[in-house]
Coordinates of C-alpha atoms and ligand atoms in Angstrom, one line a residue:
M22 CA 12.5 80.6 -4.5
S23 CA 10.3 77.9 -6.1
V24 CA 13.0 76.5 -8.4
T25 CA 16.7 77.3 -8.9
D26 CA 17.0 80.8 -10.2
S27 CA 18.4 79.7 -13.6
T28 CA 16.1 76.8 -14.0
T29 CA 12.3 77.1 -14.6
M30 CA 9.8 74.6 -13.4
S31 CA 9.2 73.3 -16.9
E32 CA 12.9 72.7 -17.4
L33 CA 13.0 70.7 -14.1
V34 CA 10.0 68.6 -15.3
A35 CA 11.7 68.0 -18.7
R36 CA 14.9 66.8 -16.9
A37 CA 12.8 64.6 -14.6
K38 CA 11.1 63.0 -17.6
A39 CA 14.5 62.4 -19.3
I40 CA 15.8 60.8 -16.1
T41 CA 12.7 58.6 -15.9
E42 CA 13.1 57.4 -19.4
R43 CA 16.7 56.5 -19.0
E44 CA 16.1 54.8 -15.6
L45 CA 13.2 52.8 -17.0
A46 CA 15.5 51.3 -19.6
I47 CA 18.1 50.5 -16.9
Y48 CA 15.4 49.0 -14.7
T49 CA 14.1 46.7 -17.5
E50 CA 17.7 45.5 -18.1
R51 CA 18.6 44.8 -14.5
T52 CA 15.3 43.1 -13.5
K53 CA 14.9 40.5 -16.3
G54 CA 14.3 37.7 -13.8
S55 CA 11.4 39.8 -12.2
Q56 CA 10.0 40.3 -15.7
V57 CA 10.0 36.5 -16.4
A58 CA 8.5 35.8 -13.0
T59 CA 5.8 38.4 -13.5
E60 CA 4.9 37.1 -17.0
R61 CA 4.4 33.7 -15.5
A62 CA 2.3 35.1 -12.7
R63 CA 0.1 37.1 -15.0
K64 CA -1.2 33.9 -16.5
V65 CA -2.6 32.8 -13.1
L66 CA -2.9 35.9 -11.0
P67 CA -4.7 39.1 -12.2
A68 CA -2.0 41.6 -13.0
G69 CA 0.5 39.0 -11.8
V70 CA 0.2 40.1 -8.1
P71 CA -1.6 38.9 -5.0
S72 CA -2.8 42.5 -4.1
S73 CA -3.3 45.2 -6.8
F74 CA -1.2 47.6 -4.8
Q75 CA 1.8 45.5 -5.7
A76 CA 1.4 46.0 -9.5
Y77 CA 3.4 48.6 -11.4
D78 CA 4.8 49.0 -14.9
P79 CA 6.7 47.5 -16.5
H80 CA 6.7 44.8 -13.8
P81 CA 7.4 44.9 -10.0
I82 CA 10.6 43.5 -8.6
V83 CA 10.0 39.9 -7.5
V84 CA 11.7 39.2 -4.2
K85 CA 13.4 36.0 -3.0
H86 CA 14.9 37.0 0.3
A87 CA 14.5 39.7 3.0
S88 CA 16.3 40.1 6.3
G89 CA 16.8 43.1 8.7
S90 CA 16.5 46.2 6.5
R91 CA 17.4 44.5 3.2
M92 CA 15.7 42.7 0.4
I93 CA 17.2 40.7 -2.5
D94 CA 15.3 40.2 -5.8
V95 CA 15.3 37.2 -8.1
D96 CA 18.0 39.0 -10.2
D97 CA 20.2 39.2 -7.1
N98 CA 19.9 43.0 -6.9
E99 CA 20.0 44.1 -3.2
Y100 CA 17.9 46.9 -1.9
V101 CA 17.7 48.8 1.4
D102 CA 14.0 48.5 2.1
Y103 CA 12.4 51.8 3.0
D104 CA 8.9 50.5 2.1
M105 CA 9.0 47.9 4.9
G106 CA 5.8 46.2 3.7
F107 CA 3.9 49.5 3.5
G108 CA 5.1 50.3 7.0
A109 CA 4.2 46.8 8.5
L110 CA 7.8 46.0 9.3
F111 CA 8.8 48.4 12.0
A112 CA 10.4 45.4 13.7
G113 CA 12.5 44.8 10.5
H114 CA 12.4 41.7 8.4
M115 CA 12.5 38.7 10.7
H116 CA 13.6 40.4 13.9
P117 CA 15.5 37.7 16.0
A118 CA 13.1 38.1 18.9
V119 CA 10.1 37.7 16.6
R120 CA 11.7 34.7 14.9
K121 CA 12.4 33.0 18.2
A122 CA 8.9 33.5 19.5
V123 CA 7.4 32.1 16.3
E124 CA 9.7 29.1 16.3
E125 CA 8.9 28.3 19.9
Q126 CA 5.2 28.6 19.1
L127 CA 5.5 26.3 16.1
D128 CA 6.3 23.5 18.6
E129 CA 3.1 24.2 20.5
G130 CA 0.8 24.4 17.4
T131 CA -0.3 27.0 15.0
L132 CA -4.1 27.2 15.4
Y133 CA -6.4 26.2 18.2
V134 CA -9.6 28.2 17.5
T135 CA -10.2 28.1 21.2
P136 CA -8.5 30.7 23.4
C137 CA -4.9 30.7 24.4
E138 CA -3.3 32.8 27.0
L139 CA -1.5 34.9 24.4
D140 CA -4.8 36.5 23.4
A141 CA -5.2 38.3 26.7
E142 CA -1.4 39.0 27.0
V143 CA -1.5 40.8 23.7
A144 CA -4.7 42.7 24.6
E145 CA -3.1 43.8 27.9
L146 CA 0.0 45.0 26.0
L147 CA -2.2 47.0 23.6
G148 CA -4.1 48.4 26.6
D149 CA -0.8 49.5 28.2
R150 CA 0.3 51.3 25.1
Y151 CA -3.0 52.9 23.9
G152 CA -4.9 53.3 27.1
F153 CA -8.1 51.4 26.1
P154 CA -9.2 48.5 28.4
M155 CA -10.8 46.1 25.8
W156 CA -9.5 44.8 22.5
R157 CA -10.3 42.2 19.8
P158 CA -7.7 40.8 17.4
T159 CA -8.3 40.6 13.7
N160 CA -6.2 39.4 10.8
S161 CA -5.7 42.7 8.9
G162 CA -6.3 46.4 9.1
T163 CA -9.2 45.9 6.7
E164 CA -11.0 43.7 9.2
A165 CA -10.1 46.1 12.1
T166 CA -11.8 49.1 10.4
M167 CA -14.7 47.0 9.2
D168 CA -15.4 45.7 12.7
A169 CA -14.9 49.0 14.3
I170 CA -17.4 50.6 12.0
R171 CA -20.0 47.9 12.6
L172 CA -19.5 48.4 16.4
A173 CA -20.0 52.2 16.0
R174 CA -23.2 51.5 14.1
G175 CA -24.3 49.1 16.8
V176 CA -23.6 51.6 19.5
T177 CA -25.2 54.6 17.9
K178 CA -28.0 52.8 16.0
R179 CA -27.1 55.1 13.1
E180 CA -26.0 54.1 9.6
K181 CA -24.0 56.8 8.0
L182 CA -20.2 57.2 8.2
V183 CA -17.9 60.1 7.5
K184 CA -14.4 59.7 6.0
V185 CA -11.9 62.2 4.5
E186 CA -11.2 62.5 0.9
G187 CA -7.9 60.7 0.1
G188 CA -8.2 58.5 3.2
Y189 CA -7.5 54.8 2.9
H190 CA -8.9 52.4 5.5
G191 CA -8.7 49.0 3.8
H192 CA -10.6 47.2 1.1
H193 CA -14.1 46.6 2.4
D194 CA -16.8 48.3 0.4
E195 CA -17.8 51.2 2.7
V196 CA -14.3 52.6 3.0
M197 CA -13.5 52.1 -0.7
V198 CA -15.0 55.5 -1.4
S199 CA -13.0 58.5 -2.5
N200 CA -9.6 57.0 -1.7
K201 CA -8.0 58.6 -4.7
P202 CA -10.8 60.0 -6.8
A203 CA -10.0 61.6 -10.2
L204 CA -10.4 65.4 -9.7
A205 CA -12.9 65.5 -12.6
D206 CA -15.3 63.2 -10.5
A207 CA -14.5 64.6 -7.1
G208 CA -16.8 67.6 -6.9
P209 CA -16.2 70.8 -4.9
A210 CA -13.2 70.8 -2.6
D211 CA -15.2 71.8 0.5
A212 CA -18.0 69.3 -0.1
P213 CA -16.5 66.4 -2.1
F214 CA -18.7 63.8 -3.8
S215 CA -18.6 60.2 -2.6
V216 CA -16.8 58.5 -5.4
P217 CA -16.6 54.6 -5.4
Q218 CA -13.0 53.5 -5.9
S219 CA -14.0 50.2 -7.5
A220 CA -16.8 48.6 -9.5
G221 CA -18.9 46.3 -7.4
I222 CA -19.8 48.7 -4.6
T223 CA -23.6 49.2 -4.2
Q224 CA -25.2 52.6 -4.5
G225 CA -26.7 52.0 -1.0
T226 CA -23.2 51.7 0.4
I227 CA -22.0 54.8 -1.4
D228 CA -25.0 56.7 -0.1
D229 CA -24.1 55.9 3.5
V230 CA -20.6 57.4 3.1
I231 CA -20.1 61.1 3.5
V232 CA -16.7 62.5 2.3
I233 CA -15.2 65.7 3.7
P234 CA -11.7 67.3 3.3
Y235 CA -9.1 66.6 6.0
N236 CA -8.1 69.5 8.2
D237 CA -11.5 71.1 7.9
A238 CA -13.4 71.0 11.2
P239 CA -16.3 73.2 10.0
A240 CA -16.9 70.7 7.1
L241 CA -17.2 67.9 9.8
E242 CA -19.6 69.9 11.9
R243 CA -21.8 70.5 8.8
V244 CA -22.2 66.8 8.0
L245 CA -22.7 65.7 11.6
A246 CA -25.4 68.3 12.4
N247 CA -28.2 65.9 11.3
R248 CA -27.2 63.5 14.1
D249 CA -27.5 60.6 11.8
V250 CA -23.7 59.7 11.5
A251 CA -22.5 56.7 13.4
C252 CA -18.8 57.4 13.1
F253 CA -16.0 59.6 11.7
I254 CA -13.1 57.3 10.7
V255 CA -9.9 59.2 10.1
E256 CA -6.1 58.6 10.3
P257 CA -4.9 61.2 12.9
V258 CA -2.0 61.8 10.6
M259 CA -2.8 60.9 7.0
E260 CA -0.3 58.4 5.7
N261 CA -1.8 57.5 2.3
I262 CA -1.0 60.9 0.6
G263 CA 2.6 61.1 1.7
I264 CA 2.4 62.4 5.2
C265 CA -0.3 64.9 5.9
L266 CA -0.2 66.4 9.4
P267 CA -3.1 67.8 11.3
E268 CA -3.1 71.6 11.6
P269 CA -2.9 72.9 15.2
G270 CA -6.2 72.4 16.9
Y271 CA -7.8 70.3 14.1
L272 CA -7.9 67.0 16.0
E273 CA -9.1 68.7 19.2
A274 CA -11.9 70.3 17.3
V275 CA -12.8 67.0 15.7
R276 CA -13.0 65.4 19.1
E277 CA -15.3 68.1 20.4
I278 CA -17.6 68.0 17.4
C279 CA -18.0 64.2 17.4
T280 CA -18.9 64.3 21.1
K281 CA -21.3 67.2 20.5
Y282 CA -23.3 65.2 17.9
G283 CA -23.0 61.7 19.4
T284 CA -20.8 60.4 16.6
L285 CA -18.0 57.9 17.5
L286 CA -14.5 59.0 16.6
I287 CA -12.4 56.2 15.2
F288 CA -8.7 56.8 14.8
D289 CA -7.4 54.5 12.2
E290 CA -3.9 53.9 13.5
V291 CA -3.1 51.0 11.2
K292 CA -0.1 52.9 9.8
T293 CA 0.7 55.3 12.7
G294 CA 0.0 52.8 15.5
I295 CA 3.5 51.8 16.5
T296 CA 5.6 53.9 14.2
A297 CA 4.5 57.3 15.6
G298 CA 6.0 56.5 18.9
L299 CA 5.0 54.5 22.0
G300 CA 1.2 54.7 22.2
G301 CA 0.7 55.8 18.6
A302 CA -0.5 59.1 17.3
T303 CA -3.3 59.0 19.9
T304 CA -0.7 59.4 22.7
V305 CA 1.8 61.5 20.8
L306 CA -0.8 64.0 19.7
G307 CA -2.9 63.8 22.9
V308 CA -6.4 63.4 21.4
R309 CA -8.4 60.4 22.4
P310 CA -10.8 58.7 20.0
D311 CA -13.6 56.4 21.0
L312 CA -12.3 53.4 19.1
I313 CA -8.9 52.7 17.6
T314 CA -7.8 50.4 14.8
L315 CA -4.4 48.8 14.5
A316 CA -2.6 46.4 12.3
K317 CA 0.7 46.2 10.2
S318 CA 3.6 47.0 12.5
I319 CA 2.2 45.5 15.7
G320 CA 2.6 42.1 14.1
G321 CA 6.3 42.1 13.3
G322 CA 5.5 41.0 9.7
F323 CA 2.7 38.6 10.5
P324 CA -0.9 39.2 9.5
V325 CA -2.6 40.8 12.4
G326 CA -5.0 43.6 13.2
A327 CA -6.8 44.7 16.3
F328 CA -9.5 47.2 17.4
G329 CA -10.1 48.5 20.8
G330 CA -11.9 51.2 22.7
K331 CA -13.9 52.3 25.6
A332 CA -15.4 49.5 27.7
E333 CA -18.9 50.7 27.3
Y334 CA -18.7 50.2 23.5
M335 CA -16.7 47.0 23.5
E336 CA -19.2 45.6 26.0
L337 CA -21.7 45.3 23.1
I338 CA -19.4 42.5 21.7
A339 CA -19.4 40.8 25.1
T340 CA -23.3 40.8 25.1
G341 CA -23.5 39.6 21.6
E342 CA -25.4 42.6 20.4
V343 CA -22.6 43.3 17.9
L344 CA -20.9 40.2 16.5
H345 CA -17.2 40.0 15.9
L346 CA -16.0 36.7 14.5
G347 CA -13.1 35.0 12.6
T348 CA -11.5 31.6 12.5
Y349 CA -8.0 33.0 12.6
N350 CA -8.5 35.7 15.1
G351 CA -5.9 35.5 17.8
N352 CA -4.1 32.6 16.1
P353 CA -1.3 31.6 18.4
L354 CA 1.5 32.0 15.9
V355 CA 0.5 35.6 15.1
M356 CA -0.1 36.4 18.8
A357 CA 3.4 35.1 19.6
A358 CA 4.9 37.4 16.9
T359 CA 2.8 40.3 18.2
K360 CA 3.8 39.8 21.8
A361 CA 7.5 39.6 20.8
T362 CA 7.2 42.7 18.7
L363 CA 5.6 44.7 21.5
T364 CA 7.8 43.5 24.3
E365 CA 11.2 42.8 22.7
A366 CA 11.6 44.2 19.2
C367 CA 9.8 47.5 19.3
T368 CA 10.5 48.6 22.9
A369 CA 10.4 52.2 24.0
D370 CA 14.1 52.5 23.6
A371 CA 14.2 50.9 20.2
I372 CA 11.3 53.1 19.0
E373 CA 13.1 56.2 20.3
A374 CA 16.3 55.3 18.5
A375 CA 14.6 54.6 15.2
I376 CA 12.8 58.0 15.4
A377 CA 16.1 59.8 16.2
L378 CA 17.7 58.1 13.2
N379 CA 14.8 59.1 11.1
T380 CA 15.1 62.7 12.2
R381 CA 18.8 62.7 11.1
L382 CA 17.7 61.3 7.7
V383 CA 14.9 63.9 7.3
Q384 CA 17.3 66.7 8.2
A385 CA 19.9 65.5 5.7
C386 CA 17.2 65.5 3.0
Q387 CA 15.9 68.9 3.9
K388 CA 19.4 70.3 3.7
I389 CA 19.8 68.9 0.2
I390 CA 16.5 70.6 -0.7
D391 CA 17.4 73.9 0.9
D392 CA 20.8 74.0 -0.7
S393 CA 19.4 73.3 -4.2
G394 CA 16.2 75.3 -4.0
I395 CA 14.1 72.6 -5.6
P396 CA 10.4 72.8 -5.1
A397 CA 10.1 70.1 -2.4
H398 CA 10.0 69.7 1.3
T399 CA 10.3 66.9 3.9
V400 CA 7.7 65.7 6.3
Q401 CA 8.3 63.5 9.3
F402 CA 6.0 61.8 11.7
G403 CA 7.8 59.4 14.1
A404 CA 9.8 56.8 12.3
K405 CA 8.3 57.7 8.9
G406 CA 9.3 60.5 6.5
C407 CA 8.7 61.6 2.9
I408 CA 9.7 64.1 0.3
T409 CA 6.7 66.0 -0.9
W410 CA 7.2 67.7 -4.3
S411 CA 5.7 71.0 -3.6
I412 CA 6.8 74.1 -1.7
D413 CA 3.6 74.5 0.3
P414 CA 2.6 71.9 2.9
V415 CA -0.1 69.4 2.0
R416 CA -3.2 69.9 4.2
N417 CA -5.6 67.6 2.3
Y418 CA -6.1 65.4 -0.8
R419 CA -6.5 68.4 -3.2
D420 CA -3.2 69.8 -2.1
Y421 CA -1.6 66.4 -2.5
K422 CA -3.0 66.3 -6.1
A423 CA -1.3 69.6 -6.8
T424 CA 2.2 68.2 -6.0
D425 CA 4.5 67.3 -8.9
F426 CA 4.2 63.6 -9.8
D427 CA 6.7 63.8 -12.7
L428 CA 9.5 64.8 -10.2
A429 CA 8.3 62.3 -7.6
F430 CA 8.2 59.4 -10.2
A431 CA 11.7 60.3 -11.5
Q432 CA 13.1 60.2 -8.0
W433 CA 11.4 56.9 -7.3
M434 CA 12.8 55.3 -10.6
H435 CA 16.3 56.8 -10.0
G436 CA 16.3 55.4 -6.4
I437 CA 15.2 51.8 -7.2
N438 CA 18.0 51.3 -9.7
R439 CA 20.4 52.4 -6.9
G440 CA 19.0 50.0 -4.3
I441 CA 16.5 52.3 -2.7
L442 CA 13.2 50.5 -2.4
L443 CA 10.2 52.7 -1.7
P444 CA 6.5 52.0 -2.0
P445 CA 5.4 52.1 -5.6
G446 CA 2.4 54.4 -5.4
L447 CA 4.2 57.8 -4.7
D448 CA 1.5 58.3 -2.1
E449 CA 3.4 56.5 0.7
Q450 CA 6.4 57.3 2.8
W451 CA 9.6 55.7 4.0
L452 CA 9.9 53.9 7.3
I453 CA 13.1 53.6 9.3
S454 CA 12.7 50.3 11.2
V455 CA 14.4 49.2 14.4
M456 CA 16.8 47.2 12.2
H457 CA 18.0 50.0 9.9
S458 CA 21.6 50.9 10.7
E459 CA 22.8 54.5 10.4
A460 CA 24.5 53.7 7.1
D461 CA 21.3 52.0 5.7
A462 CA 19.1 54.9 6.8
M463 CA 21.5 57.6 5.4
R464 CA 21.9 55.8 2.0
Y465 CA 18.5 57.3 1.1
A466 CA 19.9 60.9 1.5
D467 CA 23.1 60.0 -0.5
V468 CA 21.0 58.8 -3.5
F469 CA 18.6 61.7 -3.2
A470 CA 21.6 64.1 -3.3
E471 CA 22.8 62.4 -6.5
F472 CA 19.3 62.8 -8.0
V473 CA 19.0 66.4 -7.1
A474 CA 22.5 67.2 -8.4
E475 CA 21.5 65.7 -11.8
L476 CA 18.1 67.5 -11.8
T477 CA 19.6 70.9 -11.2
A478 CA 22.9 70.5 -13.0
Ligands
LIG28 C1 -4.7 53.6 7.3 C2 -5.0 52.2 6.9 N1 -6.0 51.6 7.4 C3 -6.3 50.3 7.0 C4 -5.5 49.6 6.1 C5 -5.8 48.2 5.7 O1 -4.9 47.4 6.3 P1 -4.7 45.9 5.6 O2 -3.9 46.2 4.3 O3 -3.9 45.2 6.6 O4 -6.0 45.3 5.3 C6 -4.4 50.3 5.6 C7 -3.5 49.6 4.6 O5 -2.6 50.2 4.0 C8 -4.1 51.6 6.0 O6 -3.1 52.3 5.4

């Protein structure tokens, strides 16, 4: 059944829009301090935010405090945080072990720009988890993917790169192509156009980027056949269109095709890296890329990234053939936070417990869906989950675009007024951190049940 027997899809959408309208009015009323703060910020920061992802209408909540799994805004509204910094805070807000490590490091200095022992300690820890011998730290996921792509080009002496439609890999020019293209511009589903996501990207850059659908191994083979592609960069599980899982055999086929045509396979594990399970999606799914990029949750809330890979490739950085630079790379404060995250906060046991808790939450939400017959389903990968507003699974960006955004937005608005903080873009997912209690995690399901009851009443 696609919708409840007595209710048509158009009725559900009409109800969703009515809920959205009511909830928007409530939101405006209960977040007046955020409105004032945003109006001030708009005078000095474009859109009033430090990163355009943070902007939404009528104004974002402006936060004054976060700890554990909770955040408090400037109006003193409290939220259970399921966004967790777009998934960066698997350790929770200011995990005690991370805090202690950072406080101790403050006494030793914050920036040396000459090596410290923590650099190698963190690289060893990443090596243990992800099975690659050599690593370099960066300051963000964007830097990690930018540097990994340059390294792939240096290794292969080729210029083109392939990415999937709907895939996000940071904000450097060559990956800001077809992140969320309008369907009118996107071309055929099986051979999408390369659509720049921003003004300011040169035609030369766009021409170097080939876009293919996710979960389509023949499409990859077609574009690699000329043997002029340096790398295929892909999230093993797409986590920028809800959660989009690889179909059985897809990643294995991708691995084989990349090897066949001499193209380096880069797994962008910036989002999956630590939240998928120990050793990331690479280990959980059992397919090994040539290079891997990490960021977000490995830093326990501090700005870090890393890329690593096979020694024969990383060796080009050692010889200086490929340059990798950065004043803040490996800064001791962030390395101390990363080490504490990997060794004390997000241990194997803590990860397992968070994933088990997430499974209980996902099952509770799926039961609500099954009992009501609404056109939705849950998806889980590790400690992350989402509700996707369609009956059929999402296999790629075009499927994602066919999900119902009116229902998704109404749920988001309904949730935020009840202390459920989710990422604003509807294209993300929730994260259960190692600091979410059972009650905190399950609050999501309780509020979702309320929403569904109203939607289907
Ligand atoms: C898969 C993926 N790669 C790279 C990035 C870029 O990371 P950062 O925002 O740290 O630059 C993101 C950010 O959301 C991401 O989701």
